[in-house]
Coordinates of C-alpha atoms in Angstrom, one line a residue:
M1 CA 0.0 0.0 0.0
A2 CA 1.7 3.2 -1.1
I3 CA 1.7 6.5 0.6
P4 CA 1.1 9.2 -1.9
L5 CA 3.9 11.7 -1.4
S6 CA 4.3 15.1 -3.0
S7 CA 7.5 16.5 -4.4
V8 CA 9.4 18.8 -2.1
S9 CA 11.6 21.6 -3.3
H10 CA 13.2 22.7 0.0
T11 CA 15.9 21.1 2.1
T12 CA 14.9 17.8 3.7
S13 CA 15.5 17.0 7.4
I14 CA 14.8 13.8 9.3
L15 CA 13.6 15.2 12.6
C16 CA 12.3 14.4 16.0
H17 CA 12.7 15.8 19.5
R18 CA 16.4 16.8 19.8
S19 CA 17.2 14.5 16.8
V20 CA 17.6 15.8 13.3
V21 CA 19.7 14.5 10.3
H22 CA 20.1 17.4 8.0
T23 CA 22.1 18.5 5.0
R24 CA 22.4 21.0 2.2
R25 CA 25.4 19.3 0.6
P26 CA 25.6 18.2 -3.1
L27 CA 24.0 15.0 -4.2
S28 CA 27.3 13.1 -4.4
S29 CA 27.7 13.4 -0.6
L30 CA 24.1 12.9 0.6
F31 CA 24.2 9.4 2.1
F32 CA 23.8 8.9 5.8
Q33 CA 23.9 5.5 7.4
L34 CA 22.0 4.9 10.6
P35 CA 22.4 1.3 12.0
H36 CA 19.0 -0.2 12.8
N37 CA 18.9 -3.6 14.4
N38 CA 22.2 -4.3 12.8
N39 CA 20.9 -3.5 9.3
P40 CA 22.0 -0.3 7.5
V41 CA 19.3 2.2 6.7
Y42 CA 20.4 4.7 4.0
I43 CA 18.8 8.1 3.8
L44 CA 19.1 10.2 0.7
T45 CA 18.3 13.9 0.7
H46 CA 18.5 16.5 -2.1
S47 CA 17.1 20.0 -2.6
S48 CA 14.7 18.7 -5.2
I49 CA 13.6 15.1 -5.2
T50 CA 10.3 13.2 -5.4
Y51 CA 9.7 10.7 -2.7
S52 CA 7.9 7.4 -2.8
S53 CA 7.4 4.9 -0.1
N54 CA 5.5 1.8 0.7
L55 CA 3.4 1.4 3.9
S56 CA 2.7 -2.2 4.8
P57 CA 1.8 -4.0 8.0
V58 CA 4.6 -5.9 9.6
A59 CA 4.8 -8.3 12.6
A60 CA 4.7 -6.7 16.0
I61 CA 8.1 -5.1 16.9
P62 CA 9.6 -4.3 20.3
F63 CA 10.7 -0.7 19.3
D64 CA 14.1 -1.3 20.8
L65 CA 15.7 1.3 18.6
S66 CA 19.4 1.6 19.2
P67 CA 21.9 3.3 19.0
P68 CA 20.2 6.6 19.5
P69 CA 19.9 8.9 16.4
I70 CA 22.4 11.6 15.5
D71 CA 21.8 14.8 17.5
H72 CA 21.3 18.2 15.9
D73 CA 20.6 21.6 17.3
L74 CA 17.7 22.8 15.1
Y75 CA 14.3 21.8 13.8
D76 CA 15.2 23.2 10.4
D77 CA 12.1 22.0 8.5
M78 CA 9.9 23.3 11.3
A79 CA 11.6 26.7 11.2
V80 CA 11.0 26.8 7.4
A81 CA 7.3 26.3 8.2
G82 CA 7.4 29.2 10.6
A83 CA 7.8 27.3 13.9
K84 CA 9.1 28.8 17.1
V85 CA 11.0 26.2 19.0
S86 CA 11.8 26.6 22.7
E87 CA 15.0 25.9 24.5
D88 CA 13.4 22.6 25.7
W89 CA 12.8 21.5 22.0
V90 CA 9.1 22.1 22.2
I91 CA 7.4 23.6 19.1
E92 CA 5.5 26.5 20.7
T93 CA 3.8 27.8 17.6
F94 CA 3.7 27.9 13.8
N95 CA 2.3 31.4 14.1
N96 CA -1.1 30.0 13.1
D97 CA -2.6 29.3 16.5
E98 CA -6.1 30.5 15.7
E99 CA -6.1 28.7 12.4
A100 CA -5.0 25.5 14.2
L101 CA -7.8 25.9 16.8
D102 CA -10.3 26.2 14.0
A103 CA -8.8 23.2 12.3
V104 CA -9.0 21.0 15.4
D105 CA -12.7 21.8 15.6
S106 CA -13.6 21.4 11.9
G107 CA -10.7 19.8 10.1
T108 CA -7.5 18.1 11.1
V109 CA -4.3 19.1 13.0
V110 CA -1.0 17.3 13.3
V111 CA 1.0 17.9 16.5
D112 CA 4.6 17.0 17.2
L113 CA 4.5 15.4 20.7
S114 CA 8.1 14.2 20.6
H115 CA 8.8 16.1 23.8
Y116 CA 6.3 13.8 25.6
G117 CA 7.8 10.8 27.4
R118 CA 7.8 7.3 25.9
I119 CA 8.5 4.5 28.4
R120 CA 9.0 0.9 27.3
V121 CA 8.1 -1.8 29.9
S122 CA 9.3 -5.2 28.9
G123 CA 9.9 -8.6 30.6
E124 CA 7.7 -11.6 31.3
D125 CA 6.1 -9.9 34.3
R126 CA 5.3 -6.5 32.6
I127 CA 1.5 -6.9 32.5
K128 CA 1.2 -8.0 36.1
F129 CA 3.6 -5.2 37.1
L130 CA 1.7 -2.4 35.4
H131 CA -1.6 -3.9 36.6
N132 CA -0.3 -3.4 40.1
Q133 CA 1.2 0.1 39.6
S134 CA -1.6 2.0 37.9
T135 CA -5.4 2.2 37.8
A136 CA -6.3 0.3 34.6
N137 CA -7.0 -3.4 34.3
F138 CA -4.0 -4.5 32.2
E139 CA -4.8 -8.1 32.6
A140 CA -8.0 -7.6 30.6
L141 CA -6.1 -6.3 27.6
S142 CA -4.5 -8.3 24.8
E143 CA -1.8 -7.6 22.2
G144 CA -2.8 -4.8 19.8
G145 CA -5.0 -3.2 22.4
G146 CA -4.5 -0.2 24.7
C147 CA -6.0 2.1 27.3
D148 CA -5.6 5.1 29.4
T149 CA -4.3 4.6 32.9
V150 CA -3.5 6.9 35.8
F151 CA -0.4 6.8 37.9
V152 CA -1.2 7.7 41.5
T153 CA 0.5 7.8 44.9
P154 CA -0.3 5.2 47.6
T155 CA -3.1 7.5 48.8
A156 CA -4.5 7.8 45.2
R157 CA -3.2 11.4 44.7
T158 CA -2.7 12.0 41.0
I159 CA 0.6 11.9 39.2
D160 CA -0.2 11.6 35.5
L161 CA -2.8 10.3 33.0
A162 CA -0.9 8.0 30.5
Q163 CA -1.7 6.1 27.4
A164 CA -0.6 2.5 27.1
W165 CA -0.2 0.2 24.1
I166 CA 0.1 -3.6 24.6
M167 CA 2.7 -4.8 22.1
K168 CA 4.0 -8.3 21.5
T169 CA 7.1 -8.1 23.7
A170 CA 6.5 -4.8 25.6
V171 CA 4.0 -2.2 26.8
T172 CA 4.7 1.3 25.5
L173 CA 3.5 4.2 27.8
V174 CA 3.1 7.7 26.6
V175 CA 3.4 10.2 29.5
S176 CA 3.5 13.9 30.0
P177 CA 6.8 15.8 29.6
A178 CA 6.8 16.9 33.2
T179 CA 6.5 13.4 34.6
S180 CA 8.5 11.2 32.2
K181 CA 11.6 11.1 34.4
S182 CA 9.8 10.7 37.7
I183 CA 7.5 7.9 36.4
S184 CA 10.5 6.0 35.1
E185 CA 12.2 6.3 38.4
M186 CA 9.1 5.4 40.3
L187 CA 8.5 2.2 38.2
N188 CA 12.2 1.2 38.6
K189 CA 11.8 1.7 42.4
Y190 CA 8.9 -0.8 42.5
I191 CA 10.7 -3.6 40.7
F192 CA 11.3 -6.1 43.4
F193 CA 13.8 -9.0 43.5
G194 CA 12.5 -11.8 41.2
D195 CA 10.4 -9.5 39.0
N196 CA 11.2 -10.0 35.3
V197 CA 10.6 -6.4 34.3
E198 CA 12.8 -3.8 32.5
I199 CA 12.0 -0.1 32.2
Q200 CA 13.6 1.8 29.3
D201 CA 13.1 5.4 28.3
I202 CA 12.8 5.5 24.5
S203 CA 11.8 9.2 24.2
D204 CA 15.1 10.2 22.5
K205 CA 15.0 7.1 20.2
T206 CA 11.5 7.7 18.8
C207 CA 9.3 10.5 17.5
L208 CA 5.6 10.9 18.3
F209 CA 2.9 12.8 16.3
A210 CA -0.8 13.1 16.9
L211 CA -3.7 13.6 14.5
A212 CA -6.8 15.3 15.9
G213 CA -10.0 16.8 14.5
P214 CA -13.1 15.5 12.8
K215 CA -11.5 15.0 9.4
S216 CA -8.7 12.8 10.8
N217 CA -10.3 9.7 9.4
Q218 CA -10.0 11.1 5.9
V219 CA -6.3 11.7 6.3
M220 CA -6.0 8.1 7.5
M221 CA -7.8 6.9 4.4
D222 CA -5.5 9.0 2.2
L223 CA -2.5 7.3 4.0
N224 CA -4.0 3.8 3.4
L225 CA -4.5 3.4 7.1
G226 CA -8.3 3.1 7.0
D227 CA -8.3 -0.3 8.7
L228 CA -7.8 1.4 12.0
I229 CA -10.8 3.7 11.6
G230 CA -13.6 2.7 14.0
Q231 CA -11.4 0.5 16.1
P232 CA -11.5 0.8 19.9
Y233 CA -9.4 3.4 21.7
G234 CA -5.8 2.3 22.1
S235 CA -5.9 -0.2 19.2
H236 CA -2.7 -0.1 17.2
K237 CA -0.9 -1.8 14.4
H238 CA 2.7 -1.8 13.2
Y239 CA 3.9 -0.7 9.7
N240 CA 7.1 0.3 8.0
V241 CA 7.9 3.3 5.9
G242 CA 11.0 2.7 3.8
G243 CA 12.1 -0.1 6.1
N244 CA 11.6 2.1 9.2
P245 CA 9.1 1.0 12.0
V246 CA 6.0 3.0 12.6
T247 CA 3.2 2.2 15.1
V248 CA -0.2 3.8 14.5
A249 CA -2.7 3.9 17.3
V250 CA -6.3 5.0 17.8
G251 CA -6.5 8.1 20.0
S252 CA -3.8 10.1 21.6
V253 CA -2.8 11.8 24.9
I254 CA -4.4 15.0 23.6
S255 CA -7.7 13.5 22.2
E256 CA -9.7 10.3 22.4
E257 CA -10.6 10.9 18.8
G258 CA -7.8 10.9 16.2
F259 CA -4.6 8.9 16.0
S260 CA -1.0 8.6 17.3
L261 CA 2.0 7.8 15.2
L262 CA 5.1 6.5 17.0
M263 CA 8.1 6.1 14.7
S264 CA 11.8 5.8 14.0
P265 CA 13.4 9.2 13.8
S266 CA 14.6 8.4 10.3
A267 CA 11.0 8.2 9.1
A268 CA 9.7 11.3 10.9
G269 CA 10.5 14.0 8.3
L270 CA 8.9 12.1 5.5
I271 CA 5.8 11.3 7.6
W272 CA 5.4 14.9 8.7
K273 CA 5.5 16.3 5.2
T274 CA 3.1 13.6 3.9
I275 CA 0.5 14.4 6.6
L276 CA 0.7 18.1 5.8
S277 CA 0.4 17.3 2.1
H278 CA -3.0 15.8 2.8
G279 CA -4.4 18.9 4.4
A280 CA -3.6 18.7 8.1
T281 CA -2.7 22.0 9.8
P282 CA 0.3 22.0 12.1
M283 CA -0.4 22.9 15.7
G284 CA 2.1 24.1 18.3
S285 CA 2.1 23.7 22.0
N286 CA 0.5 27.1 22.7
A287 CA -2.6 26.3 20.8
L288 CA -2.6 22.8 22.2
E289 CA -2.7 24.1 25.7
I290 CA -5.8 26.2 24.8
Y291 CA -7.4 23.1 23.3
R292 CA -6.5 21.0 26.4
I293 CA -8.1 23.5 28.8
R294 CA -11.3 23.9 26.8
Q295 CA -11.6 20.2 26.4
G296 CA -11.1 19.7 30.1
R297 CA -8.3 17.2 30.0
P298 CA -6.4 17.4 33.3
A299 CA -2.6 17.9 33.2
P300 CA 0.3 17.3 35.7
G301 CA 1.2 20.4 37.7
S302 CA -2.2 21.9 37.2
E303 CA -5.1 19.5 37.8
L304 CA -3.0 16.4 38.5
T305 CA -1.1 17.0 41.7
D306 CA -0.7 15.5 45.2
E307 CA -3.5 18.0 46.3
F308 CA -6.2 16.1 44.4
N309 CA -7.1 12.4 44.1
V310 CA -8.0 10.5 41.0
L311 CA -11.8 10.4 41.6
E312 CA -11.9 14.2 42.3
A313 CA -10.2 14.6 38.9
G314 CA -13.1 12.6 37.4
L315 CA -10.9 10.1 35.5
W316 CA -13.4 7.3 35.8
N317 CA -12.8 5.8 32.3
S318 CA -9.2 5.0 33.4
I319 CA -10.0 3.3 36.6
S320 CA -10.9 -0.4 37.2
L321 CA -12.8 -0.9 40.4
N322 CA -12.8 -4.7 40.4
K323 CA -9.3 -5.7 39.4
G324 CA -8.0 -6.3 42.9
C325 CA -5.1 -4.7 44.7
Y326 CA -3.0 -1.9 43.2
K327 CA -1.3 1.2 44.4
G328 CA -3.9 3.6 45.7
Q329 CA -6.7 1.0 45.5
E330 CA -7.6 1.1 49.2
T331 CA -8.1 4.8 49.1
V332 CA -10.2 4.6 46.0
A333 CA -12.4 1.9 47.5
R334 CA -12.8 3.9 50.7
L335 CA -13.8 7.0 48.8
I336 CA -16.4 5.2 46.9
T337 CA -17.8 3.1 49.8
Y338 CA -18.1 6.1 52.2
D339 CA -19.0 8.7 49.5
G340 CA -15.8 10.5 50.3
I341 CA -15.4 12.5 47.1
K342 CA -15.4 16.0 48.4
Q343 CA -14.8 18.1 45.3
K344 CA -15.1 17.9 41.5
L345 CA -13.2 19.3 38.5
W346 CA -15.3 21.7 36.4
G347 CA -15.0 24.1 33.5
I348 CA -15.5 27.8 34.2
Q349 CA -16.6 30.4 31.7
L350 CA -14.9 33.6 32.9
L351 CA -15.6 37.3 32.1
S352 CA -12.0 38.4 32.3
P353 CA -8.4 37.0 32.9
V354 CA -7.5 35.4 36.2
E355 CA -4.4 33.7 37.5
P356 CA -4.3 29.9 38.1
G357 CA -4.3 29.2 41.8
S358 CA -6.9 31.9 42.5
S359 CA -9.6 30.9 44.9
I360 CA -13.2 30.2 43.9
T361 CA -15.9 31.6 46.1
V362 CA -19.6 31.4 46.4
E363 CA -21.4 34.1 48.6
G364 CA -18.0 35.1 50.0
K365 CA -17.1 31.5 51.1
K366 CA -14.1 29.7 49.5
V367 CA -15.3 26.6 47.8
G368 CA -12.5 25.7 45.4
K369 CA -9.4 26.6 43.4
L370 CA -8.7 27.5 39.7
T371 CA -6.1 25.2 38.3
S372 CA -5.8 26.3 34.6
Y373 CA -6.7 29.4 32.6
T374 CA -6.7 30.4 28.9
A375 CA -7.7 33.5 27.0
G376 CA -8.8 31.3 24.1
K377 CA -8.9 32.3 20.4
G378 CA -8.4 36.0 19.9
G379 CA -7.6 36.5 23.6
N380 CA -11.3 37.2 24.4
E381 CA -12.6 33.7 25.3
H382 CA -11.6 33.5 29.0
F383 CA -11.9 30.0 30.3
G384 CA -10.6 28.0 33.2
L385 CA -10.6 24.6 35.0
G386 CA -11.0 24.4 38.7
Y387 CA -11.9 22.1 41.6
I388 CA -15.1 23.1 43.4
K389 CA -16.4 21.5 46.6
K390 CA -19.3 19.0 46.3
N391 CA -22.7 20.7 46.5
A392 CA -21.2 24.2 46.6
A393 CA -21.9 24.8 42.9
S394 CA -22.9 22.8 39.9
K395 CA -23.5 23.3 36.1
G396 CA -25.0 26.7 35.4
D397 CA -24.1 28.3 38.8
T398 CA -22.3 31.6 39.2
V399 CA -19.0 31.7 41.1
I400 CA -16.4 34.4 41.8
V401 CA -12.8 33.6 40.9
G402 CA -9.9 35.6 42.4
D403 CA -10.8 39.1 43.6
N404 CA -13.9 39.8 41.6
V405 CA -14.1 37.8 38.4
S406 CA -17.5 36.3 37.7
G407 CA -17.7 32.8 36.2
I408 CA -20.3 30.3 35.1
V409 CA -19.7 26.6 35.9
V410 CA -19.9 24.5 32.7
D411 CA -19.4 21.0 31.5
V412 CA -16.3 20.3 29.5
P413 CA -16.2 17.6 26.8
Y414 CA -13.5 15.3 28.2
L415 CA -14.8 15.2 31.7
A416 CA -18.4 14.9 30.5
R417 CA -17.5 11.6 28.8
Q418 CA -16.1 10.1 32.0
Q419 CA -18.5 7.6 33.4
P420 CA -18.2 6.0 36.9
S421 CA -17.3 2.4 36.4
S422 CA -19.5 -0.3 37.9
V423 CA -17.8 -2.3 40.6
S424 CA -18.8 -5.5 38.8
S425 CA -17.6 -4.2 35.4
S426 CA -14.8 -6.1 33.7
K427 CA -13.7 -3.2 31.5
P428 CA -10.2 -1.8 32.0

């Protein structure tokens, strides 16, 4: 199955987070050799060349990509496209934030998430290990499936909401940039003597893109990946592009709808250009943060902290209530049994700007805390997320945020889709 690729007339780079192979040298010196599983992979670049590639399913692969790719200091292709890249190698904007926010609502966006963490958990005991270390029922999943899962403290305080893919020889976790290191360290800490488990951070050895928006399915059809359309969240398949491994999954860490693409760095530049050639709009992290807040997806350091537990965050779809013992399980069970959930995360439509951390009050009494704020498109759509005490306010009620900013409590799409699991349910 061929990927239709358009000709490119500018310099080609093979790029990912902190990893770019780039050249502007003459054709006679344009071969780079990157060892891949002991087999050479040659990459040819030129200022004017037409690409073609075949995309075909392959057997499940472990994504043990070594050695790491060649480092480079710049996202040259991204810069050509108008990207502003931070010192931490995050694409902040393509100077098209409002266009991207329109596209995620009515078209398709592609987001470089290569600054997010990718953790590979391997070994014969990997499923049991993750089953015990997070909230999802990993033992109910099979190869080719996936889920969201929450990493929590022993008292069920939130650390991060992660996506997991169950592969043939490993489980790949996608976690937030802020928690990647700490989660790796935490998982290693809980490997006990006799556990056959290995934790490997593969963030610098892979690249990650996300497709989001109502027309993502059409882009997938154009890429000959239509067999994933309509499959359950987390379902994934392995392909190759020019001999380079690519995993494509349903959903992503930014949207339950859409798709994720995890790939070898040597395939990233080609795949990025191909997706853009099929009408996707590039989205930077600034617009992505606006989208996250308006969707109501909680994030580490804002809604997911040791101040709030997993049920207050409303992450019901990521919690199994009948899978047995796991870290934080006793607290979760107690909260449910004794109706101990004291506050809830809501969206708040605001009249003017307000700082995260500001108090939320009703009739002069503090009832909660604002955790995120965005000015939205055009800087005039003030919106926030915040925790509000149970029974203090609900949908449609007016609250005061900060000194004197009026706000209306509203549902947000991501949290509205979260449904409390039945204790007898077998779903992960």
